[in-house]
Coordinates of N, CA, C and O in Angstrom, one line a residue:
M2 N -30.6 62.9 92.1 CA -31.9 62.3 92.3 C -32.7 63.2 93.2 O -33.9 63.4 93.0
S3 N -32.1 63.7 94.2 CA -32.9 64.6 95.2 C -33.4 65.8 94.5 O -34.5 66.3 94.8
K4 N -32.7 66.3 93.5 CA -33.2 67.5 92.7 C -34.4 67.1 91.9 O -35.4 67.9 91.9
A5 N -34.4 65.9 91.4 CA -35.6 65.5 90.6 C -36.8 65.3 91.6 O -38.0 65.7 91.2
V6 N -36.6 64.8 92.8 CA -37.7 64.7 93.7 C -38.2 66.0 94.2 O -39.4 66.3 94.2
D7 N -37.3 67.0 94.4 CA -37.7 68.3 94.8 C -38.5 69.0 93.6 O -39.5 69.7 93.9
R8 N -38.0 68.9 92.4 CA -38.7 69.4 91.3 C -40.1 68.8 91.1 O -41.0 69.5 90.8
G9 N -40.1 67.5 91.2 CA -41.4 66.8 91.1 C -42.4 67.3 92.2 O -43.6 67.5 91.9
A10 N -42.0 67.5 93.4 CA -42.8 68.0 94.5 C -43.3 69.4 94.2 O -44.5 69.7 94.4
K11 N -42.5 70.2 93.6 CA -42.9 71.6 93.2 C -44.0 71.5 92.1 O -45.0 72.2 92.2
W12 N -43.7 70.7 91.1 CA -44.7 70.6 90.0 C -46.0 70.0 90.5 O -47.1 70.4 90.1
E13 N -46.0 69.1 91.5 CA -47.2 68.5 92.0 C -48.0 69.6 92.8 O -49.2 69.7 92.7
Q14 N -47.3 70.4 93.5 CA -48.0 71.5 94.2 C -48.6 72.5 93.3 O -49.7 73.0 93.5
E15 N -47.9 72.8 92.2 CA -48.4 73.7 91.2 C -49.7 73.1 90.5 O -50.7 73.8 90.3
W16 N -49.6 71.9 90.2 CA -50.7 71.2 89.6 C -51.9 71.1 90.5 O -53.0 71.4 90.1
D17 N -51.7 70.8 91.8 CA -52.7 70.8 92.7 C -53.4 72.1 92.9 O -54.6 72.2 93.0
G18 N -52.6 73.2 92.9 CA -53.2 74.5 93.0 C -54.1 74.8 91.8 O -55.2 75.3 91.9
K19 N -53.6 74.5 90.6 CA -54.5 74.6 89.4 C -55.7 73.8 89.4 O -56.8 74.3 89.1
Y20 N -55.6 72.6 89.9 CA -56.7 71.7 90.0 C -57.8 72.3 91.0 O -59.0 72.3 90.7
Q21 N -57.3 72.7 92.2 CA -58.2 73.3 93.2 C -59.0 74.5 92.6 O -60.2 74.6 92.9
T22 N -58.3 75.3 91.9 CA -58.9 76.5 91.3 C -60.0 76.1 90.3 O -61.1 76.5 90.3
W23 N -59.6 75.1 89.4 CA -60.6 74.6 88.4 C -61.8 73.9 89.1 O -62.9 74.2 88.7
A24 N -61.5 73.1 90.1 CA -62.6 72.4 90.8 C -63.6 73.4 91.5 O -64.8 73.2 91.5
A25 N -63.0 74.5 92.0 CA -63.9 75.5 92.6 C -64.8 76.2 91.6 O -65.9 76.5 91.8
Q26 N -64.2 76.4 90.4 CA -65.0 77.0 89.3 C -65.9 76.1 88.6 O -66.8 76.5 87.9
S27 N -65.6 74.8 88.6 CA -66.4 73.8 87.9 C -66.7 72.6 88.8 O -66.3 71.5 88.5
P28 N -67.6 72.8 89.8 CA -67.8 71.7 90.7 C -68.5 70.5 90.1 O -68.1 69.4 90.6
D29 N -69.3 70.6 89.2 CA -70.0 69.5 88.6 C -68.9 68.6 87.8 O -68.9 67.4 87.9
Q30 N -68.1 69.3 87.0 CA -67.1 68.6 86.3 C -66.0 68.0 87.3 O -65.6 66.9 87.1
A31 N -65.7 68.7 88.3 CA -64.8 68.1 89.3 C -65.3 66.9 90.0 O -64.6 65.9 90.2
K32 N -66.7 66.9 90.3 CA -67.3 65.7 90.8 C -67.2 64.5 89.9 O -66.8 63.4 90.3
M33 N -67.4 64.8 88.6 CA -67.3 63.7 87.6 C -65.9 63.2 87.5 O -65.6 62.0 87.5
W34 N -64.9 64.1 87.6 CA -63.5 63.7 87.5 C -63.2 62.8 88.7 O -62.5 61.8 88.6
Q35 N -63.6 63.2 89.9 CA -63.4 62.4 91.1 C -64.0 61.0 91.0 O -63.4 60.0 91.4
Q36 N -65.2 61.0 90.4 CA -65.9 59.7 90.3 C -65.1 58.8 89.3 O -64.9 57.6 89.5
M37 N -64.6 59.4 88.2 CA -63.8 58.7 87.2 C -62.5 58.2 87.9 O -62.1 57.0 87.7
S38 N -61.9 59.1 88.6 CA -60.6 58.7 89.2 C -60.7 57.6 90.3 O -59.9 56.8 90.4
N39 N -61.9 57.6 90.9 CA -62.1 56.6 92.0 C -62.9 55.4 91.4 O -63.2 54.5 92.2
Q40 N -63.1 55.4 90.1 CA -63.8 54.3 89.5 C -65.2 54.0 90.1 O -65.6 52.9 90.3
E41 N -65.9 55.2 90.3 CA -67.2 55.1 90.8 C -68.2 55.5 89.8 O -67.9 56.4 89.0
L42 N -69.3 54.9 89.7 CA -70.4 55.2 88.8 C -71.3 56.2 89.5 O -71.5 56.2 90.7
P43 N -71.9 57.1 88.7 CA -72.9 58.1 89.3 C -74.2 57.4 89.7 O -74.5 56.3 89.2
A44 N -74.8 58.0 90.7 CA -76.1 57.5 91.1 C -77.1 57.4 89.9 O -77.1 58.3 89.1
G45 N -77.8 56.3 89.9 CA -78.8 56.1 88.8 C -78.2 55.7 87.4 O -78.9 55.7 86.4
W46 N -76.9 55.3 87.4 CA -76.3 54.9 86.2 C -77.1 53.8 85.5 O -77.1 53.7 84.2
D47 N -77.7 53.0 86.2 CA -78.4 51.8 85.7 C -79.9 51.9 85.6 O -80.6 51.0 85.3
K48 N -80.4 53.1 85.8 CA -81.9 53.3 85.9 C -82.6 53.0 84.6 O -83.8 52.7 84.7
D49 N -82.0 53.2 83.5 CA -82.7 53.0 82.2 C -82.3 51.7 81.5 O -82.7 51.6 80.3
I50 N -81.6 50.8 82.1 CA -81.2 49.6 81.4 C -82.5 48.8 81.1 O -83.3 48.5 82.0
P51 N -82.7 48.5 79.8 CA -83.9 47.8 79.5 C -83.9 46.3 79.9 O -82.8 45.7 80.1
T52 N -85.0 45.7 80.0 CA -85.2 44.3 80.2 C -85.7 43.7 79.0 O -86.4 44.3 78.1
F53 N -85.4 42.4 78.8 CA -85.8 41.7 77.6 C -86.6 40.5 78.0 O -86.1 39.5 78.6
P54 N -87.9 40.5 77.7 CA -88.7 39.3 78.1 C -88.3 38.1 77.4 O -87.7 38.1 76.3
A55 N -88.6 36.9 78.0 CA -88.3 35.7 77.3 C -89.1 35.6 76.0 O -90.2 35.9 76.0
D56 N -88.4 35.2 75.0 CA -89.0 35.1 73.7 C -88.3 34.0 72.9 O -87.1 34.0 72.8
A57 N -89.1 33.1 72.4 CA -88.5 32.0 71.7 C -87.6 32.5 70.5 O -86.5 31.9 70.2
K58 N -88.0 33.5 69.8 CA -87.2 34.0 68.7 C -86.0 34.9 69.3 O -85.0 34.9 68.7
G59 N -86.3 35.5 70.4 CA -85.2 36.3 71.1 C -84.8 37.5 70.3 O -85.2 37.8 69.2
V60 N -83.9 38.3 71.0 CA -83.3 39.5 70.4 C -81.8 39.2 70.2 O -81.2 38.6 71.1
A61 N -81.3 39.6 69.1 CA -79.9 39.3 68.8 C -79.0 40.0 69.9 O -79.3 41.1 70.4
T62 N -78.0 39.3 70.3 CA -77.1 39.8 71.4 C -76.6 41.2 71.0 O -76.6 42.1 71.9
R63 N -76.2 41.4 69.8 CA -75.7 42.8 69.5 C -76.7 43.8 69.5 O -76.4 45.0 69.9
D64 N -78.0 43.5 69.3 CA -79.1 44.5 69.4 C -79.3 44.8 70.9 O -79.5 46.0 71.3
S65 N -79.4 43.8 71.7 CA -79.7 44.0 73.1 C -78.5 44.7 73.8 O -78.7 45.6 74.6
S66 N -77.3 44.4 73.4 CA -76.1 45.0 73.9 C -76.1 46.5 73.5 O -75.7 47.3 74.4
A67 N -76.4 46.8 72.3 CA -76.5 48.2 71.9 C -77.5 49.0 72.7 O -77.2 50.2 73.1
R68 N -78.6 48.4 73.0 CA -79.6 49.1 73.8 C -79.2 49.3 75.2 O -79.4 50.4 75.8
V69 N -78.5 48.3 75.8 CA -78.0 48.5 77.2 C -76.9 49.5 77.2 O -76.8 50.4 78.0
E70 N -75.9 49.4 76.2 CA -74.8 50.4 76.2 C -75.3 51.8 76.1 O -74.8 52.7 76.8
N71 N -76.3 52.1 75.3 CA -76.8 53.4 75.1 C -77.6 53.9 76.3 O -77.6 55.1 76.6
A72 N -78.3 53.0 77.0 CA -79.0 53.3 78.2 C -78.0 53.7 79.3 O -78.2 54.7 80.0
V73 N -76.9 53.0 79.4 CA -75.9 53.3 80.4 C -75.2 54.6 80.0 O -75.0 55.5 80.8
A74 N -74.9 54.8 78.7 CA -74.2 56.0 78.2 C -75.0 57.3 78.5 O -74.4 58.3 78.8
A75 N -76.3 57.1 78.5 CA -77.2 58.3 78.8 C -77.0 58.8 80.2 O -77.2 60.0 80.5
N76 N -76.5 57.9 81.1 CA -76.4 58.3 82.5 C -75.0 58.3 83.0 O -74.7 58.6 84.2
V77 N -74.0 58.0 82.2 CA -72.6 58.0 82.5 C -71.9 58.8 81.4 O -71.5 58.3 80.4
P78 N -71.8 60.2 81.7 CA -71.3 61.0 80.6 C -69.9 60.7 80.1 O -69.5 61.1 79.1
W79 N -69.1 60.1 80.9 CA -67.7 59.8 80.5 C -67.6 58.4 79.9 O -66.5 58.0 79.6
L80 N -68.6 57.7 79.7 CA -68.5 56.4 79.0 C -68.2 56.6 77.5 O -68.9 57.4 76.9
I81 N -67.2 56.0 77.1 CA -66.8 56.0 75.7 C -66.8 54.6 75.1 O -66.7 53.6 75.9
G82 N -66.9 54.5 73.8 CA -66.9 53.2 73.2 C -66.0 53.3 71.9 O -65.5 54.3 71.5
G83 N -65.8 52.1 71.3 CA -65.1 52.1 70.1 C -65.2 50.8 69.4 O -65.7 49.8 69.9
S84 N -64.8 50.9 68.1 CA -64.8 49.7 67.3 C -63.9 50.0 66.1 O -63.5 51.1 65.8
A85 N -63.6 48.9 65.4 CA -62.8 49.1 64.2 C -63.8 49.6 63.1 O -64.7 50.4 63.5
D86 N -63.8 49.1 62.0 CA -64.8 49.5 61.0 C -66.1 48.7 61.0 O -66.9 48.7 60.1
L87 N -66.3 48.0 62.1 CA -67.4 47.0 62.2 C -68.6 47.5 63.0 O -69.5 46.8 63.2
Y88 N -68.5 48.8 63.5 CA -69.6 49.2 64.4 C -71.0 49.1 63.8 O -71.9 48.9 64.5
P89 N -71.2 49.3 62.5 CA -72.5 49.1 62.0 C -73.1 47.7 62.2 O -74.3 47.5 62.5
S90 N -72.2 46.7 62.1 CA -72.7 45.3 62.3 C -72.6 44.9 63.8 O -73.5 44.1 64.3
T91 N -71.7 45.4 64.5 CA -71.5 45.0 66.0 C -72.4 45.9 66.8 O -72.6 45.6 68.0
K92 N -72.8 47.0 66.3 CA -73.7 48.0 67.0 C -73.1 48.5 68.3 O -73.8 48.6 69.3
T93 N -71.9 48.9 68.2 CA -71.2 49.4 69.4 C -71.2 50.9 69.5 O -70.4 51.5 70.3
L94 N -71.9 51.6 68.6 CA -71.9 53.1 68.6 C -72.8 53.7 69.7 O -73.9 53.2 70.0
I95 N -72.2 54.7 70.3 CA -73.0 55.5 71.3 C -73.8 56.5 70.5 O -73.2 57.4 69.9
N96 N -75.1 56.4 70.5 CA -75.9 57.2 69.7 C -75.7 58.7 70.1 O -75.6 59.0 71.3
N97 N -75.6 59.6 69.1 CA -75.5 61.0 69.4 C -74.2 61.3 70.2 O -74.2 62.4 70.8
G98 N -73.3 60.4 70.2 CA -72.0 60.6 71.0 C -70.9 61.3 70.2 O -70.0 61.8 70.8
G99 N -71.1 61.4 68.9 CA -70.0 62.1 68.1 C -68.8 61.2 68.1 O -68.7 60.2 68.7
D100 N -67.9 61.6 67.2 CA -66.7 60.8 67.0 C -65.5 61.5 67.6 O -65.3 62.7 67.5
F101 N -64.6 60.7 68.3 CA -63.4 61.2 68.9 C -62.4 61.1 67.7 O -62.1 60.0 67.2
E102 N -61.8 62.2 67.3 CA -60.9 62.2 66.2 C -60.0 63.4 66.3 O -60.1 64.3 67.2
K103 N -59.0 63.5 65.4 CA -58.1 64.6 65.4 C -58.8 65.9 65.4 O -59.7 66.1 64.6
D104 N -58.4 66.8 66.3 CA -59.0 68.1 66.4 C -60.4 68.1 66.9 O -61.1 69.2 66.8
S105 N -61.0 67.0 67.3 CA -62.3 66.9 67.8 C -62.4 65.9 68.9 O -62.6 64.7 68.6
Y106 N -62.1 66.3 70.1 CA -61.9 65.4 71.2 C -63.1 65.2 72.1 O -63.0 64.5 73.2
S107 N -64.2 65.7 71.8 CA -65.4 65.6 72.7 C -66.2 64.4 72.3 O -67.2 64.1 73.0
G108 N -65.9 63.7 71.2 CA -66.7 62.6 70.8 C -66.6 61.4 71.7 O -65.6 61.3 72.4
R109 N -67.6 60.5 71.7 CA -67.6 59.4 72.6 C -67.3 58.1 71.9 O -67.4 57.0 72.5
N110 N -67.1 58.1 70.6 CA -66.9 56.9 69.8 C -65.6 57.0 69.1 O -65.2 57.9 68.4
F111 N -64.8 56.0 69.4 CA -63.4 55.8 68.8 C -63.6 54.9 67.6 O -64.3 53.9 67.7
H112 N -62.9 55.2 66.6 CA -62.9 54.3 65.4 C -61.5 53.8 65.2 O -60.6 54.6 64.9
F113 N -61.2 52.5 65.4 CA -59.9 52.0 65.2 C -59.8 51.3 63.9 O -60.6 50.6 63.4
G114 N -58.7 51.6 63.2 CA -58.4 51.0 61.9 C -58.1 49.6 62.1 O -58.4 48.7 61.2
I115 N -57.5 49.2 63.2 CA -57.1 47.8 63.5 C -57.6 47.5 64.8 O -57.3 48.2 65.8
R116 N -58.3 46.5 65.0 CA -59.0 46.2 66.3 C -58.0 46.0 67.4 O -58.3 46.3 68.5
E117 N -56.8 45.5 67.1 CA -55.8 45.2 68.2 C -55.4 46.5 68.8 O -55.0 46.5 70.0
H118 N -55.5 47.7 68.1 CA -55.2 48.9 68.8 C -56.1 49.2 70.0 O -55.7 49.8 70.9
A119 N -57.3 48.8 69.9 CA -58.3 49.0 71.0 C -58.1 48.0 72.1 O -58.7 48.2 73.2
M120 N -57.4 46.9 71.9 CA -57.3 45.9 72.9 C -56.2 46.1 74.0 O -56.2 45.5 75.0
A121 N -55.4 47.2 73.8 CA -54.4 47.5 74.7 C -55.1 48.1 76.0 O -56.0 48.8 75.9
Q122 N -54.6 47.7 77.1 CA -55.1 48.2 78.4 C -54.0 48.8 79.2 O -52.8 48.4 79.1
S123 N -54.4 49.7 80.0 CA -53.4 50.3 80.9 C -53.4 49.6 82.3 O -54.2 48.9 82.6

């Protein structure tokens, strides 16, 4: 067991060195990584959230939700979303976010074939 602890400590040191090099070369990305790791939102994340005046006819919840989601996504670059095949009707798509899929990992929209796959939490 002590060998595993020693090996793990060595790997942690190696990883930390790689991280420090990367952080020095990419300070903006490192700041975002730290915010994500600390579960902190960037300053101004909520500055574009729309308001909805009282209206007897009202706005459909899925329409207002889509507008709020996209306003927040514009200011939180690591915000991702997802849906099964229902995103056209549930309006959960991050506009201009691209799709996260095999061999294309920069997208911000996940498409789940089965909604329960999205329900798992860590």
